[in-house]
Short mmCIF file of C-alpha atoms in Angstrom, two decimals:
data_model
loop_
_atom_site.label_atom_id
_atom_site.label_comp_id
_atom_site.label_asym_id
_atom_site.label_seq_id
_atom_site.Cartn_x
_atom_site.Cartn_y
_atom_site.Cartn_z
CA MET A 121 124.46 67.56 172.63
CA MET A 122 127.49 67.45 174.87
CA PRO A 123 128.27 70.91 176.27
CA TYR A 124 131.97 70.14 175.99
CA SER A 125 132.79 67.98 173.03
CA LEU A 126 135.74 65.65 173.45
CA LYS A 127 136.30 65.81 169.69
CA GLY A 128 136.06 69.58 169.42
CA SER A 129 137.02 72.61 171.41
CA ARG A 130 137.83 72.21 175.12
CA SER A 131 136.39 75.63 175.91
CA ARG A 132 132.97 77.25 175.64
CA PRO A 133 131.95 80.88 175.31
CA GLN A 134 131.26 82.39 178.70
CA ARG A 135 127.71 83.33 177.61
CA GLU A 136 126.87 79.59 177.29
CA ILE A 137 127.89 78.64 180.84
CA GLY A 138 124.50 79.48 182.38
CA THR A 139 122.76 77.23 179.86
CA ILE A 140 125.23 74.42 180.52
CA ILE A 141 124.82 74.70 184.30
CA ARG A 142 121.02 74.77 184.03
CA SER A 143 121.09 71.75 181.71
CA LEU A 144 122.73 69.88 184.61
CA GLY A 145 119.71 70.57 186.83
CA CYS A 146 121.14 73.55 188.70
CA CYS A 147 119.22 76.81 189.09
CA PRO A 148 121.60 79.54 190.22
CA SER A 149 120.48 83.16 190.44
CA GLU A 150 122.17 85.59 188.09
CA GLY A 151 124.38 86.73 190.98
CA GLU A 152 125.39 83.14 191.81
CA LEU A 153 126.06 82.45 188.13
CA HIS A 154 128.24 85.55 187.92
CA ASP A 155 130.23 84.38 190.98
CA LEU A 156 130.63 80.88 189.52
CA ILE A 157 131.87 82.25 186.19
CA ALA A 158 134.33 84.50 188.04
CA GLU A 159 135.64 81.38 189.79
CA VAL A 160 136.35 79.51 186.54
CA GLU A 161 137.41 82.24 184.14
CA GLU A 162 141.04 82.90 183.30
CA GLU A 163 143.09 85.51 185.16
CA GLU A 164 143.02 87.50 181.94
CA PRO A 165 139.41 86.98 180.81
CA THR A 166 139.10 85.77 177.23
CA GLY A 167 135.35 85.37 177.02
CA TYR A 168 135.81 81.58 177.08
CA ILE A 169 135.76 79.04 179.89
CA ARG A 170 138.15 76.11 179.67
CA TYR A 171 136.85 72.60 180.42
CA GLU A 172 139.80 71.93 182.73
CA LYS A 173 138.77 74.81 185.01
CA PHE A 174 135.01 74.22 184.72
CA LEU A 175 134.96 70.49 185.48
CA PRO A 176 136.32 70.48 189.06
CA VAL A 177 134.17 73.46 190.10
CA MET A 178 131.03 72.01 188.53
CA THR A 179 131.73 68.59 190.04
CA GLU A 180 131.88 70.20 193.49
CA VAL A 181 128.64 72.10 192.81
CA LEU A 182 126.85 68.90 191.80
CA LEU A 183 128.20 66.84 194.70
CA GLU A 184 127.19 69.53 197.19
CA ARG A 185 123.77 69.82 195.50
CA ARG A 186 124.10 73.59 195.27
CA TYR A 187 121.67 75.72 193.28
CA ARG A 188 118.78 73.29 193.71
CA PRO A 189 115.52 74.25 192.01
CA ILE A 190 112.77 75.84 194.06
CA PRO A 191 110.08 73.30 195.06
CA GLU A 192 106.74 73.41 193.25
CA ASP A 193 104.71 74.44 196.31
CA ILE A 194 106.94 77.47 196.93
CA LEU A 195 106.69 78.54 193.30
CA LEU A 196 102.91 78.26 193.48
CA ARG A 197 102.77 80.37 196.64
CA ALA A 198 104.96 83.01 194.99
CA PHE A 199 102.65 83.25 191.97
CA GLU A 200 99.61 83.36 194.25
CA VAL A 201 101.08 86.39 196.05
CA LEU A 202 101.20 88.13 192.67
CA ASP A 203 97.56 87.11 192.03
CA PRO A 204 95.62 88.32 195.09
CA ALA A 205 92.30 87.85 193.25
CA LYS A 206 93.17 84.12 192.91
CA ARG A 207 92.30 84.09 189.18
CA GLY A 208 94.92 81.42 188.46
CA PHE A 209 96.65 83.56 185.86
CA LEU A 210 98.58 86.78 185.37
CA SER A 211 98.41 89.05 182.34
CA LYS A 212 101.52 89.47 180.22
CA GLU A 213 101.78 93.08 181.40
CA GLU A 214 101.56 92.07 185.08
CA LEU A 215 104.23 89.43 184.60
CA ILE A 216 106.59 91.84 182.84
CA LYS A 217 106.08 94.43 185.59
CA TYR A 218 106.79 91.98 188.41
CA MET A 219 109.76 90.32 186.74
CA THR A 220 111.52 93.50 185.63
CA GLU A 221 110.74 95.91 188.48
CA GLU A 222 110.78 93.75 191.61
CA GLY A 223 113.53 91.73 193.37
CA GLU A 224 116.38 90.62 191.12
CA PRO A 225 115.09 92.02 187.82
CA PHE A 226 115.11 89.91 184.67
CA SER A 227 117.15 91.11 181.73
CA GLN A 228 115.37 91.75 178.42
CA GLU A 229 116.70 88.41 177.10
CA GLU A 230 115.52 86.49 180.19
CA MET A 231 112.11 88.15 179.98
CA GLU A 232 111.70 87.26 176.30
CA GLU A 233 112.72 83.67 177.02
CA MET A 234 110.22 83.38 179.88
CA LEU A 235 107.41 84.96 177.86
CA SER A 236 107.98 82.60 174.94
CA ALA A 237 107.54 79.62 177.25
CA ALA A 238 104.96 80.97 179.70
CA ILE A 239 102.42 83.10 177.84
CA ASP A 240 99.33 81.56 176.27
CA PRO A 241 99.22 83.28 172.87
CA GLU A 242 95.43 83.17 172.66
CA SER A 243 94.68 84.84 176.00
CA ASN A 244 98.01 86.71 176.41
CA THR A 245 98.16 85.41 179.99
CA ILE A 246 100.28 83.00 182.01
CA HIS A 247 98.31 80.23 183.69
CA TYR A 248 100.88 79.78 186.40
CA LYS A 249 99.93 76.28 187.58
CA ASP A 250 100.54 74.97 184.04
CA TYR A 251 103.77 76.94 183.78
CA ILE A 252 105.02 75.64 187.13
CA ALA A 253 104.25 72.06 186.11
CA MET A 254 106.31 72.60 182.95
CA MET A 255 109.23 74.14 184.86
CA VAL A 256 109.57 71.79 187.80
CA ILE A 257 112.40 69.28 187.70
CA ASP A 258 111.62 65.81 189.01
CA GLU A 259 114.62 64.97 191.20
CA ASN A 260 113.69 61.30 191.66
#
Protein backbone atom coordinates (compact mmCIF):
# COMPACT_ATOMS: atom_id res chain seq x y z
CA MET A 1 0.00 0.00 0.00
CA MET A 2 1.29 3.44 -0.88
CA PRO A 3 0.95 5.80 2.09
CA TYR A 4 0.11 8.62 -0.31
CA SER A 5 -1.84 7.44 -3.30
CA LEU A 6 -1.26 9.36 -6.51
CA LYS A 7 -4.78 8.44 -7.62
CA GLY A 8 -6.47 9.39 -4.36
CA SER A 9 -6.16 12.00 -1.69
CA ARG A 10 -2.92 14.00 -1.43
CA SER A 11 -3.23 14.22 2.34
CA ARG A 12 -3.29 11.73 5.20
CA PRO A 13 -4.79 11.94 8.67
CA GLN A 14 -2.23 13.18 11.16
CA ARG A 15 -2.70 10.02 13.29
CA GLU A 16 -1.28 7.92 10.39
CA ILE A 17 1.99 9.86 10.05
CA GLY A 18 3.84 7.83 12.70
CA THR A 19 2.93 4.59 10.91
CA ILE A 20 4.04 6.03 7.57
CA ILE A 21 7.36 7.24 8.98
CA ARG A 22 8.03 3.90 10.69
CA SER A 23 7.17 2.04 7.47
CA LEU A 24 10.07 3.95 5.90
CA GLY A 25 12.49 2.45 8.43
CA CYS A 26 12.61 5.40 10.82
CA CYS A 27 12.12 5.00 14.57
CA PRO A 28 11.45 8.40 16.11
CA SER A 29 10.47 8.74 19.76
CA GLU A 30 7.00 10.09 20.45
CA GLY A 31 8.57 13.50 21.18
CA GLU A 32 10.48 13.48 17.89
CA LEU A 33 7.35 12.40 16.03
CA HIS A 34 5.39 15.23 17.63
CA ASP A 35 8.08 17.72 16.54
CA LEU A 36 8.09 16.33 12.99
CA ILE A 37 4.30 16.56 12.73
CA ALA A 38 4.43 20.14 14.01
CA GLU A 39 6.91 20.91 11.22
CA VAL A 40 4.62 19.62 8.45
CA GLU A 41 1.14 20.52 9.68
CA GLU A 42 -0.75 23.52 8.38
CA GLU A 43 -0.64 26.88 10.17
CA GLU A 44 -4.27 26.24 11.05
CA PRO A 45 -4.18 22.53 11.94
CA THR A 46 -6.78 20.46 10.11
CA GLY A 47 -5.89 17.03 11.41
CA TYR A 48 -4.44 16.17 7.99
CA ILE A 49 -0.93 16.37 6.58
CA ARG A 50 -0.53 17.36 2.94
CA TYR A 51 1.85 15.35 0.74
CA GLU A 52 3.45 18.55 -0.56
CA LYS A 53 4.56 19.52 2.95
CA PHE A 54 5.45 15.99 4.08
CA LEU A 55 7.62 14.99 1.11
CA PRO A 56 10.47 17.54 1.43
CA VAL A 57 10.71 17.10 5.21
CA MET A 58 10.67 13.31 4.99
CA THR A 59 13.21 13.35 2.15
CA GLU A 60 15.57 15.35 4.35
CA VAL A 61 15.00 12.95 7.27
CA LEU A 62 15.82 9.94 5.08
CA LEU A 63 18.88 11.54 3.47
CA GLU A 64 20.25 12.54 6.88
CA ARG A 65 19.47 9.05 8.23
CA ARG A 66 17.68 10.51 11.23
CA TYR A 67 15.66 8.36 13.62
CA ARG A 68 17.71 5.24 12.97
CA PRO A 69 16.62 2.10 14.82
CA ILE A 70 18.46 1.08 17.95
CA PRO A 71 21.02 -1.70 17.26
CA GLU A 72 20.19 -5.23 18.39
CA ASP A 73 22.98 -5.43 21.00
CA ILE A 74 21.77 -2.26 22.73
CA LEU A 75 18.19 -3.53 22.81
CA LEU A 76 19.38 -6.80 24.32
CA ARG A 77 21.37 -4.98 27.01
CA ALA A 78 18.32 -2.86 27.84
CA PHE A 79 16.11 -5.93 28.30
CA GLU A 80 18.83 -7.62 30.37
CA VAL A 81 18.85 -4.64 32.75
CA LEU A 82 15.14 -5.27 33.30
CA ASP A 83 15.86 -8.98 33.90
CA PRO A 84 18.56 -9.05 36.62
CA ALA A 85 17.92 -12.77 37.23
CA LYS A 86 18.90 -13.42 33.57
CA ARG A 87 15.84 -15.61 32.97
CA GLY A 88 15.63 -14.55 29.31
CA PHE A 89 12.05 -13.35 29.67
CA LEU A 90 9.86 -10.80 31.42
CA SER A 91 6.32 -11.37 32.64
CA LYS A 92 3.52 -9.38 31.04
CA GLU A 93 3.06 -7.49 34.31
CA GLU A 94 6.77 -6.59 34.51
CA LEU A 95 6.75 -5.37 30.92
CA ILE A 96 3.66 -3.22 31.46
CA LYS A 97 5.17 -1.71 34.61
CA TYR A 98 8.47 -0.84 32.94
CA MET A 99 6.94 0.50 29.74
CA THR A 100 4.26 2.66 31.37
CA GLU A 101 6.00 3.90 34.53
CA GLU A 102 9.62 4.42 33.48
CA GLY A 103 11.31 6.79 30.98
CA GLU A 104 9.08 7.99 28.15
CA PRO A 105 5.91 6.07 29.07
CA PHE A 106 3.97 4.16 26.44
CA SER A 107 0.39 5.17 25.76
CA GLN A 108 -2.35 2.57 26.25
CA GLU A 109 -2.50 2.08 22.46
CA GLU A 110 1.28 1.62 22.16
CA MET A 111 1.26 -0.83 25.07
CA GLU A 112 -1.53 -2.91 23.53
CA GLU A 113 0.29 -2.96 20.19
CA MET A 114 3.54 -4.09 21.82
CA LEU A 115 1.81 -6.76 23.91
CA SER A 116 0.03 -8.20 20.88
CA ALA A 117 3.38 -8.68 19.14
CA ALA A 118 5.62 -9.49 22.10
CA ILE A 119 3.74 -11.67 24.58
CA ASP A 120 3.73 -15.45 24.25
CA PRO A 121 0.07 -16.28 24.88
CA GLU A 122 0.85 -19.66 26.44
CA SER A 123 3.31 -18.44 29.08
CA ASN A 124 2.12 -14.80 29.27
CA THR A 125 5.76 -13.71 29.04
CA ILE A 126 7.99 -11.92 26.55
CA HIS A 127 11.07 -13.89 25.52
CA TYR A 128 13.01 -10.78 24.68
CA LYS A 129 15.69 -12.31 22.44
CA ASP A 130 12.94 -13.61 20.12
CA TYR A 131 11.14 -10.27 20.27
CA ILE A 132 14.31 -8.33 19.47
CA ALA A 133 15.03 -10.60 16.50
CA MET A 134 11.52 -9.88 15.20
CA MET A 135 11.88 -6.11 15.70
CA VAL A 136 15.34 -5.47 14.30
CA ILE A 137 15.56 -3.92 10.86
CA ASP A 138 18.30 -5.24 8.60
CA GLU A 139 19.84 -2.10 7.11
CA ASN A 140 21.94 -3.95 4.51
